[in-house]
Amino acid sequence: MQLTPIVLWSDALLFALIAICIFYARQAARHAHLRAPWARVRRNAAGLASATVLIPFVLIGVLDSVHYRPLLEAKAGSATARYSVEVKSLLDVVAGAALGKMIGKSEKTYSAPLATHAFSKETIDIPGSGGARQVREYPRLVAGGAHLKDPVHDWGRDVGVNALRGVVLGAVVWLALAFVLLAMAQPAPHHRLAASWRAVWAGETETPWRAVLLTLLAICIAGALAVTLGSRYHLLGTDKVGQDVFYLSLKSIRTGLLIGTLTTLVMLPLGVLLGITAGYFRGWVDDLIQYIYTTLNSVPGVLLIAASVLMMQVYIDTHPQLFQTAVERADFRLLALCFILGVTSWTGLCRLLRGEALKLRELEYVQAAQAFGVSRFRIIVRHLLPNVMHLVIISAVMDFSGMVLTEAVLSYVGVGVDPTMTSFGSMINAARLEMSREPMVWWSLAAAFFFMFTLVLAANLFADAVRDAFDPRLVVKRPRLNLIRVKAR
Amino acid sequence: MNAPAEPKMMADIALRVTGLHTCIDASAGVVRPLDGVDLEIRKGETFAIVGESGCGKSMTALSIMRLLPEAAWIESGSVRLDAQNILTLPEYAMRNVRGARIGMIFQEPGTSLNPVLTCGEQIVEVLERHNIAQGAAAQARALEWMQRVGIPDPERRLTEYPFQLSGGMKQRVMIALALSAEPDVLIADEPTTALDVTIQAQILDLLDQLQRERGMAILLITHDLGVVARMAHRVALMYAAEIVEVGPRTAFFTDPQHPYAKKLFASLPGAAKRGEKLATIQGLVPPLHVGFTGCRFADRCDVVHARCRSEAPGWTETGAGHQARCHLLEQGGPDPVYLKQALAEEPHPEPVAEARRPETLGTQGFLAIRELKVHFPIRKGVLKRTVGQVKAVDGVSFDIAPGRTLALVGESGCGKTTAGKGLLQLIPVTGGSIRFEGQELTALKGEALRRTRAATQIVFQDPFASLNPRMRVGDIIAEGMGSFGIGSAGAERDARVSELLEQVGLGGDTRYKYPHEFSGGQRQRIAIARALAVNPKLIVCDEPTSALDVSVQAQILNLLKDLQQRLGVSYLFITHNIGVVEYLAHDVAVMYLGRIVEAGTAEEVLNTPRHPYTQALLSAVPRISASGGALVGIDAIKVGSELPSPANPPQGCHFHPRCPHAVDACRAAYPVEVAVSDTHRVRCILVK
């Protein structure tokens, strides 16, 4: 065995969540009433384009969730295989293949994006005839631009050539993907690829393929640039300890995704169960649940989270034997954070579902079920739950981006994820000092901002599309000019 | 009150609509809810548009006002007010037309008034907007209008908010609002559909009186042929986006020409059709996004012939101002006698034998309800202490014999639905006894109660809310069987579901569909099949047809009657539709404010009502007489104001504040029950 797979708790939960999504998708494919709103999402250009943006994020997050410990080279005389304490993920392998030497602790300290020299001067010994001479200058980077013989002269041309190569490579990959997609989807009948292309570019297809393909083109080119430039230079520079910021940003995606999704996993059962129970049973049950969430809502959220996280940290510190590796410890803290965030954020959904259940319980089909002597549990499961699921889906998708942002805020304040875990929040936290030094180091913050902004914007646009499709009260109107066209007679 | 007078100036056209085509961009394609509508409304005339839901009545009103939804647009046509085509006006000029030249009142008075402005502010806003009066003068005008629409204590009402007014009062304010700028044309879109019959009579009288005073034209849109008979001078019948027949009221009611019109009249339930099956119209209204080549009614017409499918019929004049679109009426077409014969033969279906009539009302042993009380506590304050009781049902007693139908009638809020649900134990009963087949239902709890539920079932009013949209039809019907363990799961239940669906006139293969794929009438059939699935002996029908169109109502009533004969189920039929009561009920109980004021066989109560409330209720229902006018409503007995709150009922006889015959003794105590005959009981001190 060259490696031993490690399944962290958060990995297991993430895969469980993916399994739930697949199960739901299969259910939805079979039932017309579940399929219909998703078909409406599919017709929404902004929603579909943002889903296209979300897919690479999710892929990176999933790749980063397959963990293993590589085998250490066996010491002479030792019979048992020993595995490294450093846990790696599939993303490290993929990124290692694509970005080469850039990942890992390759540089000493700060360097600007695409730089060949370090950001600050160092005292360097130059061995010469008259003994070692000490010079203060910008040293060459170990990995970034190492292939250039004469960086000052060649740099501009090399970056240009590689950027061009990236664009061409991206376009080629995109063409191949587009052909495969269109051959599979066949927006025009009779397998006529040419007709499909024409229909797509005229915007005549029912699914807005044009928006999808344009988004895909942007993603392909960005990805190809990341490979062609990123394998030769530090695409987004390096941080204080010389880590590649682009790679850190990729690693942060998993943290954001996990916080966004696992919190939902904690929040949903609480919100759904308590909300429906309160609305259906009313009386003292309702009073009790309302009291609980009103009280919970009155405690300042950050205070509660900070207290809980600090308590959790004490527990982690006092029980080191529970964790074999640093990654496991960080993972436990991440889970704890998800749990705490979930426990503090179910109240909104609960209140929403309580109101809906209060309304639904008076509906005649629920009364008809009562007249049939159907048990309360079955009424909740068969009559109430399926009819509030659209609200649950809307709120789960809309809460996702909020959670990603909350994580950044909490990590910035210092009560977020473990300091050893890369996250957008800790990148921003580090940037606090970098922004105040002279000359300013801006790329950490810019990278975190760019990635988080893209993720959250795409998630928000997608959430909007989902809400439009699922909310029966919103009638999607196609805009039409010249509302009144009258032929005067 | 007299029948509406014919307008004097016949040539004076207030509003002329020609060739109006309106389109809606819907997901199915471009729907054409108006496809070439022509109409003329003369000054001082009430022009009624009738038709079933979805035929384009309301779209006509909205197109005239240019208040169409965003996805809709007017494709062609003209709407001429005097000589001006208002469809070509820019929007800012149109705003001066709305309100000032054409007023509009809507169906739901509760949602057409702004809840955060007082009634006075809303009227003053209209007056000031159209420069009729400003400031104090506008206030005075508003007060004057409140008086003209018959609102008592208008000074106080001006400063009140809409929620402080009752439904009828709100509709009066809405009328004042619509008329305050003195428009030439008033569009009334189902103005009384949301109101009770006694209030409806008042509002219709008010409209009639205001029309006389002001000589304005009214475009009345309604689905209720009784209201048309009461109000209209001329009538247009709409079907699938076009007008198919137009004519003077008398001619329209006495001698309808179009086969659709004839069928509609034949499907109206009433006393005369007792024991017969009601005529029904086969099929459904065609979807409006497909093109039509021939007559739009061809697929549902009994006298259809080849030409109907290839050529759209034009207008044929059959009398003075009476026109219809039908090939059968044309010169050189098939002999009109053929049409008359074909229609005359068909609507007399096989007479149905009266259901087994077991003895009298007093049959004990099946269902006997004694002094049933359902009270809802009114809680107030921090500790939610009970400060009072809403006595929704306050001592109701009645019996239902096997295989018979008891109709429970009354205005909304009188407690009839609560009584039905109390009977089924869907809401907790405060007191009294419900004995069903010798078993006291109120004493049962938990599992014992659950087991008895199979024998009594319910069919609800709204077919769209009574079926779970997330379940298949087969699962909906099988749910009760599963709950009571009727039949073994699997093949046996599947067979039973198919059988039930066939029984209510739907194919067995509909079981795999979801409720949204069905029309209102079909959904109501599913609801009936669901109730029948557990072999009930009594079905509570809570206004099962009031959300349905006339032709669909006829199908459901036929089905209910047919099932009663075949299966011998009893019905407790809760309704406010007197026509349905006359057609279906064996016995009638009239409820007022939580109590039954009169009960007896259908003949006794409907033909010789003794209680003043029953008399007022029956006389307020506008109905069609043989001569084409409204039979009643002309001499309707006026009852004062509106239903008092059941939280605070009047002292003594609950009806005395509204009763035209009230004497001092009425205020003293609630009248005891007087037996007029073996079966006829009345609670009124005037009845001896």
PDB file of N, CA, C and O in Angstrom, chain B residues 106-134:
ATOM      1  N   PHE B 106     -64.956  45.845  -7.928  1.00  0.00           N
ATOM      2  CA  PHE B 106     -64.409  44.500  -8.057  1.00  0.00           C
ATOM      3  C   PHE B 106     -65.180  43.533  -7.186  1.00  0.00           C
ATOM      4  O   PHE B 106     -66.026  43.897  -6.392  1.00  0.00           O
ATOM      5  N   GLN B 107     -64.776  42.256  -7.342  1.00  0.00           N
ATOM      6  CA  GLN B 107     -65.491  41.192  -6.657  1.00  0.00           C
ATOM      7  C   GLN B 107     -65.291  41.225  -5.150  1.00  0.00           C
ATOM      8  O   GLN B 107     -66.236  41.122  -4.390  1.00  0.00           O
ATOM      9  N   GLU B 108     -64.030  41.373  -4.754  1.00  0.00           N
ATOM     10  CA  GLU B 108     -63.721  41.193  -3.345  1.00  0.00           C
ATOM     11  C   GLU B 108     -63.613  42.559  -2.675  1.00  0.00           C
ATOM     12  O   GLU B 108     -62.596  43.240  -2.825  1.00  0.00           O
ATOM     13  N   PRO B 109     -64.624  43.000  -1.937  1.00  0.00           N
ATOM     14  CA  PRO B 109     -64.540  44.337  -1.354  1.00  0.00           C
ATOM     15  C   PRO B 109     -63.411  44.436  -0.334  1.00  0.00           C
ATOM     16  O   PRO B 109     -62.867  45.505  -0.110  1.00  0.00           O
ATOM     17  N   GLY B 110     -63.039  43.298   0.255  1.00  0.00           N
ATOM     18  CA  GLY B 110     -62.007  43.323   1.288  1.00  0.00           C
ATOM     19  C   GLY B 110     -60.649  43.715   0.750  1.00  0.00           C
ATOM     20  O   GLY B 110     -59.850  44.340   1.440  1.00  0.00           O
ATOM     21  N   THR B 111     -60.347  43.345  -0.500  1.00  0.00           N
ATOM     22  CA  THR B 111     -59.017  43.619  -1.017  1.00  0.00           C
ATOM     23  C   THR B 111     -58.988  44.805  -1.969  1.00  0.00           C
ATOM     24  O   THR B 111     -57.924  45.197  -2.425  1.00  0.00           O
ATOM     25  N   SER B 112     -60.152  45.383  -2.290  1.00  0.00           N
ATOM     26  CA  SER B 112     -60.088  46.504  -3.229  1.00  0.00           C
ATOM     27  C   SER B 112     -60.043  47.856  -2.531  1.00  0.00           C
ATOM     28  O   SER B 112     -59.958  48.881  -3.180  1.00  0.00           O
ATOM     29  N   LEU B 113     -60.103  47.840  -1.208  1.00  0.00           N
ATOM     30  CA  LEU B 113     -59.905  49.088  -0.466  1.00  0.00           C
ATOM     31  C   LEU B 113     -58.541  49.043   0.212  1.00  0.00           C
ATOM     32  O   LEU B 113     -58.100  47.985   0.656  1.00  0.00           O
ATOM     33  N   ASN B 114     -57.893  50.201   0.280  1.00  0.00           N
ATOM     34  CA  ASN B 114     -56.579  50.258   0.924  1.00  0.00           C
ATOM     35  C   ASN B 114     -56.760  50.192   2.437  1.00  0.00           C
ATOM     36  O   ASN B 114     -57.432  51.051   3.019  1.00  0.00           O
ATOM     37  N   PRO B 115     -56.181  49.178   3.082  1.00  0.00           N
ATOM     38  CA  PRO B 115     -56.454  48.992   4.518  1.00  0.00           C
ATOM     39  C   PRO B 115     -55.858  50.067   5.425  1.00  0.00           C
ATOM     40  O   PRO B 115     -56.262  50.169   6.571  1.00  0.00           O
ATOM     41  N   VAL B 116     -54.903  50.861   4.944  1.00  0.00           N
ATOM     42  CA  VAL B 116     -54.280  51.833   5.853  1.00  0.00           C
ATOM     43  C   VAL B 116     -54.810  53.252   5.651  1.00  0.00           C
ATOM     44  O   VAL B 116     -54.314  54.182   6.265  1.00  0.00           O
ATOM     45  N   LEU B 117     -55.798  53.417   4.788  1.00  0.00           N
ATOM     46  CA  LEU B 117     -56.425  54.730   4.629  1.00  0.00           C
ATOM     47  C   LEU B 117     -57.879  54.641   5.090  1.00  0.00           C
ATOM     48  O   LEU B 117     -58.527  53.615   4.893  1.00  0.00           O
ATOM     49  N   THR B 118     -58.380  55.720   5.668  1.00  0.00           N
ATOM     50  CA  THR B 118     -59.791  55.700   6.060  1.00  0.00           C
ATOM     51  C   THR B 118     -60.651  55.786   4.804  1.00  0.00           C
ATOM     52  O   THR B 118     -60.189  56.189   3.734  1.00  0.00           O
ATOM     53  N   CYS B 119     -61.920  55.394   4.968  1.00  0.00           N
ATOM     54  CA  CYS B 119     -62.830  55.426   3.827  1.00  0.00           C
ATOM     55  C   CYS B 119     -62.905  56.833   3.259  1.00  0.00           C
ATOM     56  O   CYS B 119     -62.907  57.038   2.042  1.00  0.00           O
ATOM     57  N   GLY B 120     -62.988  57.831   4.168  1.00  0.00           N
ATOM     58  CA  GLY B 120     -63.085  59.214   3.719  1.00  0.00           C
ATOM     59  C   GLY B 120     -61.873  59.617   2.895  1.00  0.00           C
ATOM     60  O   GLY B 120     -62.008  60.195   1.823  1.00  0.00           O
ATOM     61  N   GLU B 121     -60.686  59.271   3.361  1.00  0.00           N
ATOM     62  CA  GLU B 121     -59.470  59.638   2.629  1.00  0.00           C
ATOM     63  C   GLU B 121     -59.466  59.045   1.230  1.00  0.00           C
ATOM     64  O   GLU B 121     -59.019  59.671   0.270  1.00  0.00           O
ATOM     65  N   GLN B 122     -59.989  57.827   1.116  1.00  0.00           N
ATOM     66  CA  GLN B 122     -59.971  57.175  -0.192  1.00  0.00           C
ATOM     67  C   GLN B 122     -60.935  57.854  -1.163  1.00  0.00           C
ATOM     68  O   GLN B 122     -60.643  58.002  -2.344  1.00  0.00           O
ATOM     69  N   ILE B 123     -62.089  58.285  -0.650  1.00  0.00           N
ATOM     70  CA  ILE B 123     -63.034  58.966  -1.539  1.00  0.00           C
ATOM     71  C   ILE B 123     -62.508  60.350  -1.901  1.00  0.00           C
ATOM     72  O   ILE B 123     -62.550  60.771  -3.057  1.00  0.00           O
ATOM     73  N   VAL B 124     -61.963  61.047  -0.897  1.00  0.00           N
ATOM     74  CA  VAL B 124     -61.428  62.399  -1.147  1.00  0.00           C
ATOM     75  C   VAL B 124     -60.298  62.341  -2.169  1.00  0.00           C
ATOM     76  O   VAL B 124     -60.181  63.192  -3.044  1.00  0.00           O
ATOM     77  N   GLU B 125     -59.497  61.278  -2.090  1.00  0.00           N
ATOM     78  CA  GLU B 125     -58.395  61.131  -3.041  1.00  0.00           C
ATOM     79  C   GLU B 125     -58.915  61.122  -4.479  1.00  0.00           C
ATOM     80  O   GLU B 125     -58.372  61.780  -5.365  1.00  0.00           O
ATOM     81  N   VAL B 126     -59.991  60.370  -4.698  1.00  0.00           N
ATOM     82  CA  VAL B 126     -60.570  60.288  -6.045  1.00  0.00           C
ATOM     83  C   VAL B 126     -61.098  61.658  -6.468  1.00  0.00           C
ATOM     84  O   VAL B 126     -60.841  62.132  -7.579  1.00  0.00           O
ATOM     85  N   LEU B 127     -61.805  62.313  -5.542  1.00  0.00           N
ATOM     86  CA  LEU B 127     -62.400  63.611  -5.869  1.00  0.00           C
ATOM     87  C   LEU B 127     -61.320  64.627  -6.220  1.00  0.00           C
ATOM     88  O   LEU B 127     -61.454  65.390  -7.184  1.00  0.00           O
ATOM     89  N   GLU B 128     -60.253  64.637  -5.427  1.00  0.00           N
ATOM     90  CA  GLU B 128     -59.193  65.615  -5.681  1.00  0.00           C
ATOM     91  C   GLU B 128     -58.408  65.266  -6.928  1.00  0.00           C
ATOM     92  O   GLU B 128     -58.008  66.141  -7.689  1.00  0.00           O
ATOM     93  N   ARG B 129     -58.217  63.981  -7.163  1.00  0.00           N
ATOM     94  CA  ARG B 129     -57.462  63.561  -8.343  1.00  0.00           C
ATOM     95  C   ARG B 129     -58.173  64.018  -9.618  1.00  0.00           C
ATOM     96  O   ARG B 129     -57.540  64.438 -10.583  1.00  0.00           O
ATOM     97  N   HIS B 130     -59.486  63.943  -9.623  1.00  0.00           N
ATOM     98  CA  HIS B 130     -60.219  64.294 -10.837  1.00  0.00           C
ATOM     99  C   HIS B 130     -60.753  65.725 -10.783  1.00  0.00           C
ATOM    100  O   HIS B 130     -61.663  66.073 -11.545  1.00  0.00           O
ATOM    101  N   ASN B 131     -60.194  66.538  -9.868  1.00  0.00           N
ATOM    102  CA  ASN B 131     -60.533  67.959  -9.783  1.00  0.00           C
ATOM    103  C   ASN B 131     -62.017  68.230  -9.653  1.00  0.00           C
ATOM    104  O   ASN B 131     -62.560  69.124 -10.281  1.00  0.00           O
ATOM    105  N   ILE B 132     -62.675  67.374  -8.892  1.00  0.00           N
ATOM    106  CA  ILE B 132     -64.110  67.598  -8.712  1.00  0.00           C
ATOM    107  C   ILE B 132     -64.329  68.511  -7.526  1.00  0.00           C
ATOM    108  O   ILE B 132     -65.152  69.409  -7.556  1.00  0.00           O
ATOM    109  N   ALA B 133     -63.560  68.294  -6.497  1.00  0.00           N
ATOM    110  CA  ALA B 133     -63.652  69.167  -5.332  1.00  0.00           C
ATOM    111  C   ALA B 133     -62.343  69.065  -4.583  1.00  0.00           C
ATOM    112  O   ALA B 133     -61.615  68.083  -4.731  1.00  0.00           O
ATOM    113  N   GLN B 134     -62.021  70.100  -3.804  1.00  0.00           N
ATOM    114  CA  GLN B 134     -60.786  70.098  -3.038  1.00  0.00           C
ATOM    115  C   GLN B 134     -61.096  70.385  -1.579  1.00  0.00           C
ATOM    116  O   GLN B 134     -62.114  71.000  -1.272  1.00  0.00           O
TER     117      GLN B 134
END
